[in-house]
CSV table of C-alpha atoms in Angstrom, one decimal:
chain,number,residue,atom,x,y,z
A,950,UNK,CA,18.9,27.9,38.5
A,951,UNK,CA,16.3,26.6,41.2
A,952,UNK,CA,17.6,25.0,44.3
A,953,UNK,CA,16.3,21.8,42.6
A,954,UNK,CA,18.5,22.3,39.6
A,955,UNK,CA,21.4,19.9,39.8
A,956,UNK,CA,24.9,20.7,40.6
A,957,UNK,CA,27.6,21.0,38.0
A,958,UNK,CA,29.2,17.2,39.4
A,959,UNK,CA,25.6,15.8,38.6
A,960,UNK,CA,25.7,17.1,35.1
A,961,UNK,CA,29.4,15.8,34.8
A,962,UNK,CA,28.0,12.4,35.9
A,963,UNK,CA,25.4,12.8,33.2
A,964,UNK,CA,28.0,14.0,30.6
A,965,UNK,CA,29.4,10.1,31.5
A,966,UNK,CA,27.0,8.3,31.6
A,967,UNK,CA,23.3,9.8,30.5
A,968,UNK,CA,21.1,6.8,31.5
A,969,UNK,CA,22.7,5.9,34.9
A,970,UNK,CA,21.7,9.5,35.9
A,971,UNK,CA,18.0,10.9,36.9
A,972,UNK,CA,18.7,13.9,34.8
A,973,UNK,CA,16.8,13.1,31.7
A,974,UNK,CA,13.4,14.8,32.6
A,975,UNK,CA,14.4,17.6,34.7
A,976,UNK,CA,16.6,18.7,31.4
A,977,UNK,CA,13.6,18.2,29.3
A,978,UNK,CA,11.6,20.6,31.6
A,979,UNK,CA,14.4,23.6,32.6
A,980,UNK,CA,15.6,25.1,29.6
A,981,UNK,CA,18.3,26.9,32.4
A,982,UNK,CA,19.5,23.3,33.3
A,983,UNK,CA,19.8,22.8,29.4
A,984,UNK,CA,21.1,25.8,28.3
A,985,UNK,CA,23.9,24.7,31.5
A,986,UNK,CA,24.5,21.2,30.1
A,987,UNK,CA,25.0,22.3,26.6
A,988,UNK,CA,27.5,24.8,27.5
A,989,UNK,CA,29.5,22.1,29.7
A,990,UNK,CA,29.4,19.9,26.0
A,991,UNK,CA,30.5,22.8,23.8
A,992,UNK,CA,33.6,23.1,26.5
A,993,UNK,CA,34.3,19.7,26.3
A,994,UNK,CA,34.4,20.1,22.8
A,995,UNK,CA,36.6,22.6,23.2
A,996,UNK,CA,39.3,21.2,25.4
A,997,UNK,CA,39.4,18.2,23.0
A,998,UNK,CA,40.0,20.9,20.0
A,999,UNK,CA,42.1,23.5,21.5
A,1000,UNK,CA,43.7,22.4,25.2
A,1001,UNK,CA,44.3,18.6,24.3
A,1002,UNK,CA,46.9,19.2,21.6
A,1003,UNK,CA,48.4,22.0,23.1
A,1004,UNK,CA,48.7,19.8,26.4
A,1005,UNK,CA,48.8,16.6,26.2
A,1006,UNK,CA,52.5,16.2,25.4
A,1007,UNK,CA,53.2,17.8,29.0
A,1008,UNK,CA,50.9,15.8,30.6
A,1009,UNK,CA,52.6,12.3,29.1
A,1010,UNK,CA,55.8,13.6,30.3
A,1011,UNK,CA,54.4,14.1,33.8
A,1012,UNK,CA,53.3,10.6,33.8
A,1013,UNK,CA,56.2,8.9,32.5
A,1014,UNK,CA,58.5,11.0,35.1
A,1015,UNK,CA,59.2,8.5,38.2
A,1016,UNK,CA,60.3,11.3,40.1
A,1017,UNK,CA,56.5,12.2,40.5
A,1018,UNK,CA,55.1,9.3,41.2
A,1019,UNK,CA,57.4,8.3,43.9
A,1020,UNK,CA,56.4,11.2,46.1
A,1021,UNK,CA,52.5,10.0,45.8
A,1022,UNK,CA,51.2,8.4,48.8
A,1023,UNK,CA,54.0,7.2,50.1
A,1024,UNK,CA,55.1,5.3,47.0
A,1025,UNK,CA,58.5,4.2,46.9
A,1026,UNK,CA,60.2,3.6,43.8
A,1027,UNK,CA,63.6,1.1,42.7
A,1028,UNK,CA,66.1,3.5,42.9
A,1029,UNK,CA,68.3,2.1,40.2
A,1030,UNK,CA,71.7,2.6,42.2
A,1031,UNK,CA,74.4,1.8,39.2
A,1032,UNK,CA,74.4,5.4,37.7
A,1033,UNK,CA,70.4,5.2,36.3
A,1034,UNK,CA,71.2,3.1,33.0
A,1035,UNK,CA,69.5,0.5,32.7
A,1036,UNK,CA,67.1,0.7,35.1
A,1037,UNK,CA,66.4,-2.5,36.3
A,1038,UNK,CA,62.9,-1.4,38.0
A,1039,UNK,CA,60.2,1.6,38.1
A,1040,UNK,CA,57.9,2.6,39.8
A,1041,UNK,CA,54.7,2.1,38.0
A,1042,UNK,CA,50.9,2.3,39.5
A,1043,UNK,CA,49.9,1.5,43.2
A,1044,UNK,CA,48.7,-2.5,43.9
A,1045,UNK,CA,46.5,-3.0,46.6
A,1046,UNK,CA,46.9,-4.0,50.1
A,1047,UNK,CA,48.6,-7.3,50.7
A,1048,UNK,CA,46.0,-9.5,52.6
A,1049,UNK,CA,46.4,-9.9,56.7
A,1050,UNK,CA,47.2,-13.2,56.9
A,1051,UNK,CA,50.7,-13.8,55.7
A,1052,UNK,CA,52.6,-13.0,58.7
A,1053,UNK,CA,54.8,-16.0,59.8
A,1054,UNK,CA,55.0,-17.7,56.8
A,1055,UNK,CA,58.3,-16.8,56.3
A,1056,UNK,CA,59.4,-18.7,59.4
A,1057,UNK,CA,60.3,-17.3,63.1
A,1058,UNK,CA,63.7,-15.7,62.2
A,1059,UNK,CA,64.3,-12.8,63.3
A,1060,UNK,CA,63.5,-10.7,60.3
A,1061,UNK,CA,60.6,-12.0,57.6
A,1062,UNK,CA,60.0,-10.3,54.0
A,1063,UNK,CA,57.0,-11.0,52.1
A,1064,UNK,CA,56.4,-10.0,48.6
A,1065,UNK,CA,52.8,-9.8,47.6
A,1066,UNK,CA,52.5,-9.5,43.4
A,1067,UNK,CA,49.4,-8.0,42.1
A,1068,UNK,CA,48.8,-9.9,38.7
A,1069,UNK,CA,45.3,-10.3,39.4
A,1070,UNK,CA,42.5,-8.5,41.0
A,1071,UNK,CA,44.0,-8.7,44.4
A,1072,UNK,CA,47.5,-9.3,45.9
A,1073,UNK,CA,49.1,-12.6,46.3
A,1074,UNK,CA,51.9,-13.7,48.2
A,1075,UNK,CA,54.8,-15.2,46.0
A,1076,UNK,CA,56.8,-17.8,47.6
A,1077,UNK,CA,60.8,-18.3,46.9
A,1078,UNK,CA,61.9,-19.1,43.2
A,1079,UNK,CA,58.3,-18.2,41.8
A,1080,UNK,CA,57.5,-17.3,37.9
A,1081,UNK,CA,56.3,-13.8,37.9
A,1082,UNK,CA,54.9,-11.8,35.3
A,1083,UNK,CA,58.1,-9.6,34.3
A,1084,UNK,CA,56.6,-6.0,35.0
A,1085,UNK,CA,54.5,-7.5,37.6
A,1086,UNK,CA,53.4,-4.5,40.7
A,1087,UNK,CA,54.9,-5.7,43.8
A,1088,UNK,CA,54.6,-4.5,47.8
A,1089,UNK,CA,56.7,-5.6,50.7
A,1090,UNK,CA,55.8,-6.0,54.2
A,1091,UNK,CA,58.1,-7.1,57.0
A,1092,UNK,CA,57.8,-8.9,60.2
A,1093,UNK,CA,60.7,-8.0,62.9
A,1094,UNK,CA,61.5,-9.4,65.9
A,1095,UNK,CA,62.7,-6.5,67.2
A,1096,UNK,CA,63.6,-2.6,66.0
A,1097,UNK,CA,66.2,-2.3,63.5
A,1098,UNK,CA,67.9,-0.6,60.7
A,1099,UNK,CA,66.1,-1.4,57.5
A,1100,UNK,CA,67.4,-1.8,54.3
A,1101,UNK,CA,65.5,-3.5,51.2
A,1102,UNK,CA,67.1,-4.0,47.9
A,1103,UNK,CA,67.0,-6.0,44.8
A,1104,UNK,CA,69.8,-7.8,42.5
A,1105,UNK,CA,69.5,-9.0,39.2
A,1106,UNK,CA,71.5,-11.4,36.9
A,1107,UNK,CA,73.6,-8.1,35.3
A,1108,UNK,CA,74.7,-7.6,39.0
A,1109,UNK,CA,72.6,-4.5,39.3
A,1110,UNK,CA,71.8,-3.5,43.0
A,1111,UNK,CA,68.3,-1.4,43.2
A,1112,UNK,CA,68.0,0.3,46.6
A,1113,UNK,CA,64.3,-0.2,47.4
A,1114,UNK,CA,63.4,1.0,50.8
A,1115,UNK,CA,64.4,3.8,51.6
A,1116,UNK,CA,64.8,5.6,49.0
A,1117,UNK,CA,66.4,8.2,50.8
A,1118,UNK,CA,68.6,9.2,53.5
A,1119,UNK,CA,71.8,7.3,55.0
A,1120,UNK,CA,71.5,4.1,57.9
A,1121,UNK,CA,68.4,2.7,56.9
A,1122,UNK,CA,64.9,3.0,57.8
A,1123,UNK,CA,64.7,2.9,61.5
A,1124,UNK,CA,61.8,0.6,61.8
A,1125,UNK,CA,59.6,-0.1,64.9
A,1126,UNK,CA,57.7,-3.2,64.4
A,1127,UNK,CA,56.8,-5.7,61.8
A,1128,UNK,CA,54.6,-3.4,58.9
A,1129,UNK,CA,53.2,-3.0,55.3
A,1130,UNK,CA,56.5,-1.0,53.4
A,1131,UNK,CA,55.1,2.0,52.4
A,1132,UNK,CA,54.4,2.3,48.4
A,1133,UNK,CA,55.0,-0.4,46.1
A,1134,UNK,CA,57.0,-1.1,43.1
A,1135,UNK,CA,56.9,-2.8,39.3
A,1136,UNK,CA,59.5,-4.8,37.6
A,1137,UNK,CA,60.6,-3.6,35.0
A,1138,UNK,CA,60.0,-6.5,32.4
A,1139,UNK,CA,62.9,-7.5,31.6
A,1140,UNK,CA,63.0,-11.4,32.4
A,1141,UNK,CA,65.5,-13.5,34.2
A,1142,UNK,CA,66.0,-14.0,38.3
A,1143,UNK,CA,65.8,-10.9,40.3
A,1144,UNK,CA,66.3,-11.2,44.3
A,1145,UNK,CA,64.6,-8.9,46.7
A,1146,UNK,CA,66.8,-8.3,49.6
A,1147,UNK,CA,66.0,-7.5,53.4
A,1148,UNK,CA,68.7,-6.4,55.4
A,1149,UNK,CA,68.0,-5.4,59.5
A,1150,UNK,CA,70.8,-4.3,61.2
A,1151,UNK,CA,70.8,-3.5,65.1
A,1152,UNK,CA,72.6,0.5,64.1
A,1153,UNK,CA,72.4,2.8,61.0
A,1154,UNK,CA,74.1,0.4,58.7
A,1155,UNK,CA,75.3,2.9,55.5
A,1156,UNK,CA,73.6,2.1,51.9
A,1157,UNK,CA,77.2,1.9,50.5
A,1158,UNK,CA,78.3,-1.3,53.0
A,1159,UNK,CA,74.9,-2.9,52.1
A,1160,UNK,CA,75.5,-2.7,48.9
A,1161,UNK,CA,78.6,-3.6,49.3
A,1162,UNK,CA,77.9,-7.0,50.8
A,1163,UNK,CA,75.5,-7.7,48.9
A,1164,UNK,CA,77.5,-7.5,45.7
A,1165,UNK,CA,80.4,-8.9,47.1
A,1166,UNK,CA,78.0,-12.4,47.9
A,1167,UNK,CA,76.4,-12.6,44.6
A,1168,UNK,CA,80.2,-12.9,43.0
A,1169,UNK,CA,79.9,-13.0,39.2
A,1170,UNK,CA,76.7,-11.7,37.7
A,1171,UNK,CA,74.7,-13.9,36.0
A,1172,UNK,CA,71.4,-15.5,36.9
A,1173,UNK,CA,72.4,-18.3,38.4
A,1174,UNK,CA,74.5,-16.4,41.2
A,1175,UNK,CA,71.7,-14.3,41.9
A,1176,UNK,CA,69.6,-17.8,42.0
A,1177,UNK,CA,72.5,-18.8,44.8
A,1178,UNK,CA,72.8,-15.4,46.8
A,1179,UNK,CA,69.9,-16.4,49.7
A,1180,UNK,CA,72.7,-15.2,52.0
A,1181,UNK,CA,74.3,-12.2,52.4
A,1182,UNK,CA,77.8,-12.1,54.1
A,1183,UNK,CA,80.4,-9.6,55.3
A,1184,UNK,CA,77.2,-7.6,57.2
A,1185,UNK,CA,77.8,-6.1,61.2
A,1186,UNK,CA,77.2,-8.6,63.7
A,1187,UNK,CA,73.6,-8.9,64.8
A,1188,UNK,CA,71.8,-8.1,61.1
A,1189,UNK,CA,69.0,-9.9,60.3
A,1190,UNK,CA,68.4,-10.6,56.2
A,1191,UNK,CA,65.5,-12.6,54.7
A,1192,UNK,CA,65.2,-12.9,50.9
A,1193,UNK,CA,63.2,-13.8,48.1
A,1194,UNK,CA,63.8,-15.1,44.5
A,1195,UNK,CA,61.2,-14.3,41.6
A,1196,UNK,CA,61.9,-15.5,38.3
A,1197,UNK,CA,60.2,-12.9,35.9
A,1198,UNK,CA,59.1,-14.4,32.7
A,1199,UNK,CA,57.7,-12.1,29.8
B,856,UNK,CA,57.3,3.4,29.6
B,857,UNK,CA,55.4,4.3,26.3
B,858,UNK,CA,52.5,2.3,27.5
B,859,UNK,CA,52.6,4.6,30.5
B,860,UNK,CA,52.4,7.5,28.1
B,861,UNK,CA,50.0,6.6,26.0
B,862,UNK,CA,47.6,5.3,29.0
B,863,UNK,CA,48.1,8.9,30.3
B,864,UNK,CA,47.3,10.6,27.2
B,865,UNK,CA,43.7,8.7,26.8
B,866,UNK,CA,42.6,9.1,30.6
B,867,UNK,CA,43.6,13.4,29.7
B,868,UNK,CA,41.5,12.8,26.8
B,869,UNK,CA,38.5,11.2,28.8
B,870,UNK,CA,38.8,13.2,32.0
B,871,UNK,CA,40.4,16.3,30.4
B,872,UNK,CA,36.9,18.1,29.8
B,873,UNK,CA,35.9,17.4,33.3
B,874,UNK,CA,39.0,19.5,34.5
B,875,UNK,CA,38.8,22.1,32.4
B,876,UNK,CA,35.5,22.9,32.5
B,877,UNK,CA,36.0,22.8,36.0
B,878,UNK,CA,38.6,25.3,36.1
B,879,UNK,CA,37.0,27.6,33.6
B,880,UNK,CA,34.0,27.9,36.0
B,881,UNK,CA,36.2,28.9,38.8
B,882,UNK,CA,38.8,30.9,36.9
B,883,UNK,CA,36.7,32.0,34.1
B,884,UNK,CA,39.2,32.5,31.6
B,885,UNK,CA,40.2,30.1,28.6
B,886,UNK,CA,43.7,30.9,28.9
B,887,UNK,CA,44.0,30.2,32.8
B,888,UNK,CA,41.8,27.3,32.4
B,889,UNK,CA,43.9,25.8,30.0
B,890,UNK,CA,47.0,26.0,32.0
B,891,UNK,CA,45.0,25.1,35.3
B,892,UNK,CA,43.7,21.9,33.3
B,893,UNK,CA,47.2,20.8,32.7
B,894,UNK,CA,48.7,21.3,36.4
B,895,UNK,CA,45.4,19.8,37.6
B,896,UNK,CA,46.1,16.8,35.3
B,897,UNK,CA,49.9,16.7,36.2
B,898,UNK,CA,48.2,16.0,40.0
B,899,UNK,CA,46.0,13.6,39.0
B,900,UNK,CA,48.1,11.4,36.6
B,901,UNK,CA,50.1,10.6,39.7
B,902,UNK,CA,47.7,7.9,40.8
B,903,UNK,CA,46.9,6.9,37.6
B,904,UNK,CA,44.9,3.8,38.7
B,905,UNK,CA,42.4,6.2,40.9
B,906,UNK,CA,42.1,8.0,37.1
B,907,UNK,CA,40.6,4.6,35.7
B,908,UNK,CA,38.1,4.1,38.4
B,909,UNK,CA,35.0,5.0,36.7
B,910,UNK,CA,33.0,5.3,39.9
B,911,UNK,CA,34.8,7.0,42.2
B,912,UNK,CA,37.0,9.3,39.9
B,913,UNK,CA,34.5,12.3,39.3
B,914,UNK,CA,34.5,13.8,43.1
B,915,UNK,CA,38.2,13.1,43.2
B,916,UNK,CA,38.7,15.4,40.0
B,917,UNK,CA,36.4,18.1,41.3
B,918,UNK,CA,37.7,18.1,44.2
B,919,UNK,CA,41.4,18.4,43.2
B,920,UNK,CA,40.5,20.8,40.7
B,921,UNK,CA,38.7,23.3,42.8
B,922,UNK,CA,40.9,23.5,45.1
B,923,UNK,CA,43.7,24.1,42.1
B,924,UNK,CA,41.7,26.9,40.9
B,925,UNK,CA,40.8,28.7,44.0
B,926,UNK,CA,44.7,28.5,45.3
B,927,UNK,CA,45.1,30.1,41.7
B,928,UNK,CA,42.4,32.9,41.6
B,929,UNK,CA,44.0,33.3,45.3
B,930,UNK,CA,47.6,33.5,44.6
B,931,UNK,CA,47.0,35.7,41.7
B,932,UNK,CA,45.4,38.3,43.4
B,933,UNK,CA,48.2,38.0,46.1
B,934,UNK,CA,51.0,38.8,43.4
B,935,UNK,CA,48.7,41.3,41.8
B,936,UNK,CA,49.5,39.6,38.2
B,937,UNK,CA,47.7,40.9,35.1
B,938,UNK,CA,44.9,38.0,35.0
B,939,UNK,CA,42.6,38.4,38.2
B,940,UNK,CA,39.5,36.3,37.7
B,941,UNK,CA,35.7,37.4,37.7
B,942,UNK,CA,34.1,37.5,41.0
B,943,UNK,CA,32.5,34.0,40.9
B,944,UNK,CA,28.8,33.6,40.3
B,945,UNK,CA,26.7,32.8,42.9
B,946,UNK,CA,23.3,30.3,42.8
B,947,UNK,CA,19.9,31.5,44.3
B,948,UNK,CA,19.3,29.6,47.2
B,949,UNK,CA,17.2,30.7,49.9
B,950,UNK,CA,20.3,29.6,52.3
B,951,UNK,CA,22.2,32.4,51.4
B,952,UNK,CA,20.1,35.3,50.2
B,953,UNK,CA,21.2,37.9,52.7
B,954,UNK,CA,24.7,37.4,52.1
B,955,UNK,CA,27.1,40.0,50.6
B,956,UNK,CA,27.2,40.6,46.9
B,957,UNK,CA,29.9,38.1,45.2
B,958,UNK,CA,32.8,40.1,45.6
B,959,UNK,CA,32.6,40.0,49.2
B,960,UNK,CA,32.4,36.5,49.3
B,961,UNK,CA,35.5,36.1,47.1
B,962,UNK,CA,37.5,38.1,49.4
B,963,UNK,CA,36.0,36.0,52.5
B,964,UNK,CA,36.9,33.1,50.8
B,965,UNK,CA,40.6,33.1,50.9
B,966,UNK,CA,40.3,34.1,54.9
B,967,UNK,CA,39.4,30.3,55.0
B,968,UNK,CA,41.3,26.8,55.2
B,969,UNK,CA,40.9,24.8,51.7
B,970,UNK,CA,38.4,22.7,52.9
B,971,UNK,CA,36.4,25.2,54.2
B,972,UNK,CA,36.8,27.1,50.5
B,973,UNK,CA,35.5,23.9,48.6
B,974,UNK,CA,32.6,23.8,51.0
B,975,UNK,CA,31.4,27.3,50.2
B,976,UNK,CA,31.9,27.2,46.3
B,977,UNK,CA,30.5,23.8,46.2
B,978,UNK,CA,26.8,25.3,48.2
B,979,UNK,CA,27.2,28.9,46.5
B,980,UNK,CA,28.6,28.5,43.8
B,981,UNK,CA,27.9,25.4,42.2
B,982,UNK,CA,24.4,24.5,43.7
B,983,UNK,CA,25.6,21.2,45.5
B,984,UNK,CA,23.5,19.6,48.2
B,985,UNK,CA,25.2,19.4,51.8
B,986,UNK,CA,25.4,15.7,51.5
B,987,UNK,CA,26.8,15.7,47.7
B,988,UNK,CA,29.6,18.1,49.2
B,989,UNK,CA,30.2,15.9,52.0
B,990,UNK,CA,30.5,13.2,49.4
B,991,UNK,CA,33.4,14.8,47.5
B,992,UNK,CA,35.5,15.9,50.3
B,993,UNK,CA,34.9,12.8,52.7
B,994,UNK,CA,33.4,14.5,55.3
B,995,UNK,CA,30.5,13.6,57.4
B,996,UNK,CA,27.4,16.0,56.5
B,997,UNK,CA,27.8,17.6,59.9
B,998,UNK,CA,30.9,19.0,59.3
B,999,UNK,CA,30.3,20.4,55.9
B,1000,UNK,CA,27.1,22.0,57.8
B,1001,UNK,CA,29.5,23.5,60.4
B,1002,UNK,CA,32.0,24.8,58.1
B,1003,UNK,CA,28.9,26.8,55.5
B,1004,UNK,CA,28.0,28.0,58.9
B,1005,UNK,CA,31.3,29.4,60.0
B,1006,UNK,CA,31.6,31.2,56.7
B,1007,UNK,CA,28.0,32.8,56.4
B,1008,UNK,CA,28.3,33.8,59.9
B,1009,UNK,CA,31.7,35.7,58.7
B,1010,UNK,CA,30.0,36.9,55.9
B,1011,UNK,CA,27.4,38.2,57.4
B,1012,UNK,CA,29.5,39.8,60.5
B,1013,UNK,CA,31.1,41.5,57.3
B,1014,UNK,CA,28.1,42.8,55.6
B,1015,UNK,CA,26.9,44.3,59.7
B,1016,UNK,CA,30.1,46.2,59.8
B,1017,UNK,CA,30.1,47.2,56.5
């Protein structure tokens, strides 16, 4: 190979996509270059043959494992937290960035939640009661007034409580300022109301007393108390909560 | 979640061959390629949108991949297993014609950082312009020009001693 031969990436590149590449007449002129590319094809052909099959199975079971996906880029999944049946949510595939310019639309309380859903090519805020695609990608981001003890969940109309944020650990996320939630999450298409809960509580405040409260507010299950449940009682003086409805439709 | 399965197993299919071939270049054996080309893929199918990015996806796979295999060639000569991997080839290139023959430079290699390890098979072994390399890892030019440098300058201080 001469030091103007191309690298093996630019013969991958030409493996895609022959006519978007330069390629064509330098591998009509060096038979080494050739002789390289045809190799790289006959490969090819033989993953497809021989590695595929005797792979792929592991591979889809790789993919379909949350467990994997949560601990890329700081995804965070929805933690099912009633034993793992049922799962109301999953973690699915990353959205983008929620745009810049949604802080303070919640209002000036102390504690703000906005939901961004990523049915489209870029994120969109979802406002309060909204029809959402029902396996819709979702991210979070928070606006605080002032550090706290975060805890973000979600309820749905069979009275399941999904621990959201974090995902791990006892108290909450001690959080600093308002931010972007790290990660994102995906409904898990099964329609009816499901309400995404922010909790901020001025000291570690334990997952099993925000759950707690949070189930003992919503009552009965059914959709319509999760519809009524904007407010959260029985939490330790001084928390913060903000929350948000989406109706997922199929 | 079967739509999640079956999404996986067509982007293996269509970015499969890039893996392996990539790992049978480094590793140089069918059998270790094929297991690399699954772990690899394991890797990648974790950001599974960054998979269907047509654009972008190539210098992520190479990059992820050679650093797989190297970390394997590496790890396998630590342990002393059965399978230890050909001495990688290198390309002529007037850059690096005084340098040691290729078994020296595989043992050099694992004295450096990953980065540093990509950098070097990327010129050597695989031909790649400075800027194409810089391009893959996300690094400026300058530093990809700094870290060949570091490790020809070791090479060499190797080959003076030797």
């Amino acid at each position: 190979m001469t030091a103007r031969c191309p690298s093996d990436l630019a013969l991958e590149r030409h493996l895609l996509s022959p006519e978007g590449t330069a390629l064509i007449g330098h591998l009509a002129a060096c038979q080494d270059c050739a002789a390289r590319l045809a190799t790289m094809q006959r490969q090819g052909d033989d993953f497809l043959r021989f590695v595929y099959p005797a792979t792929v199975e592991a591979v889809e079971a790789a993919a379909a494992r949350p467990s994997l996906a949560l601990a890329w880029r700081r995804w965070f999944a929805l933690v099912p937290a009633l034993g793992g049946a049922a799962a109301l949510l999953f973690f699915l595939a990353r959205p983008q960035a929620p745009p810049d310019d949604y802080l303070g639309t919640k209002g000036g309380g102390p504690l703000g939640l906005a939901v961004f859903v990523q049915d489209g090519p870029s994120p969109r805020l979802a406002r309060d009661g909204e029809p959402v695609p029902a396996a819709a990608a979702l991210r979070f981001r928070v606006r605080i007034a002032r550090p706290c003890h975060l805890w973000l969940l979600s309820v749905d109309a069979r009275g399941q409580v999904s621990r959201l944020y974090p995902t791990a650990g006892e108290g909450g996320a001690s959080v600093e300022q308002s931010a972007d939630l790290p990660g994102g999450a995906v409904l898990d298409g099964q329609p009816g109301p499901e309400r995404i809960v922010a909790l901020c509580a001025p000291a570690p405040l334990g997952w099993a007393a925000a759950e707690s409260a949070v189930r003992a507010s919503l009552g009965a299950p059914g959709p319509d108390s999760v519809r009524r449940a904007a407010s959260i009682g029985g939490l330790p003086a001084g928390t913060a909560q903000d929350s948000l409805l989406l109706e997922k439709k199929p | 979640m079967s739509e999640h399965r079956s999404k996986a197993a067509e982007l293996y299919r269509t970015w499969g061959p890039a893996v392996y071939r990539r790992c049978l270049r480094i590793l140089k054996d069918q059998e270790a390629a094929k297991d690399a080309t699954q772990e690899v893929f394991v890797k990648l199918i974790r950001d599974m949108s960054k998979l269907e990015d047509r654009e972008t996806v190539l210098p992520w796979i190479y990059r992820v991949a050679t650093n797989h295999c190297l970390n394997q060639r590496r790890n396998g000569s630590r342990r002393g297993e059965d399978f230890e991997a050909p001495p990688l080839e290198l390309v002529a290139s007037a850059d690096h014609d005084t340098l040691p023959d290729r078994l020296l430079v595989q043992s050099i290699l694992s004295r450096f950082d990953a980065t540093t390890q990509t950098v070097a098979v990327g010129v050597l072994v695989d031909g790649m312009e400075q800027e194409e390399v810089a391009v893959v890892l996300g690094l400026s030019r300058r530093t990809v020009a700094r870290k060949l440098a570091r490790f020809l300058d070791l090479a060499r201080h190797h080959v003076d001693r030797s």
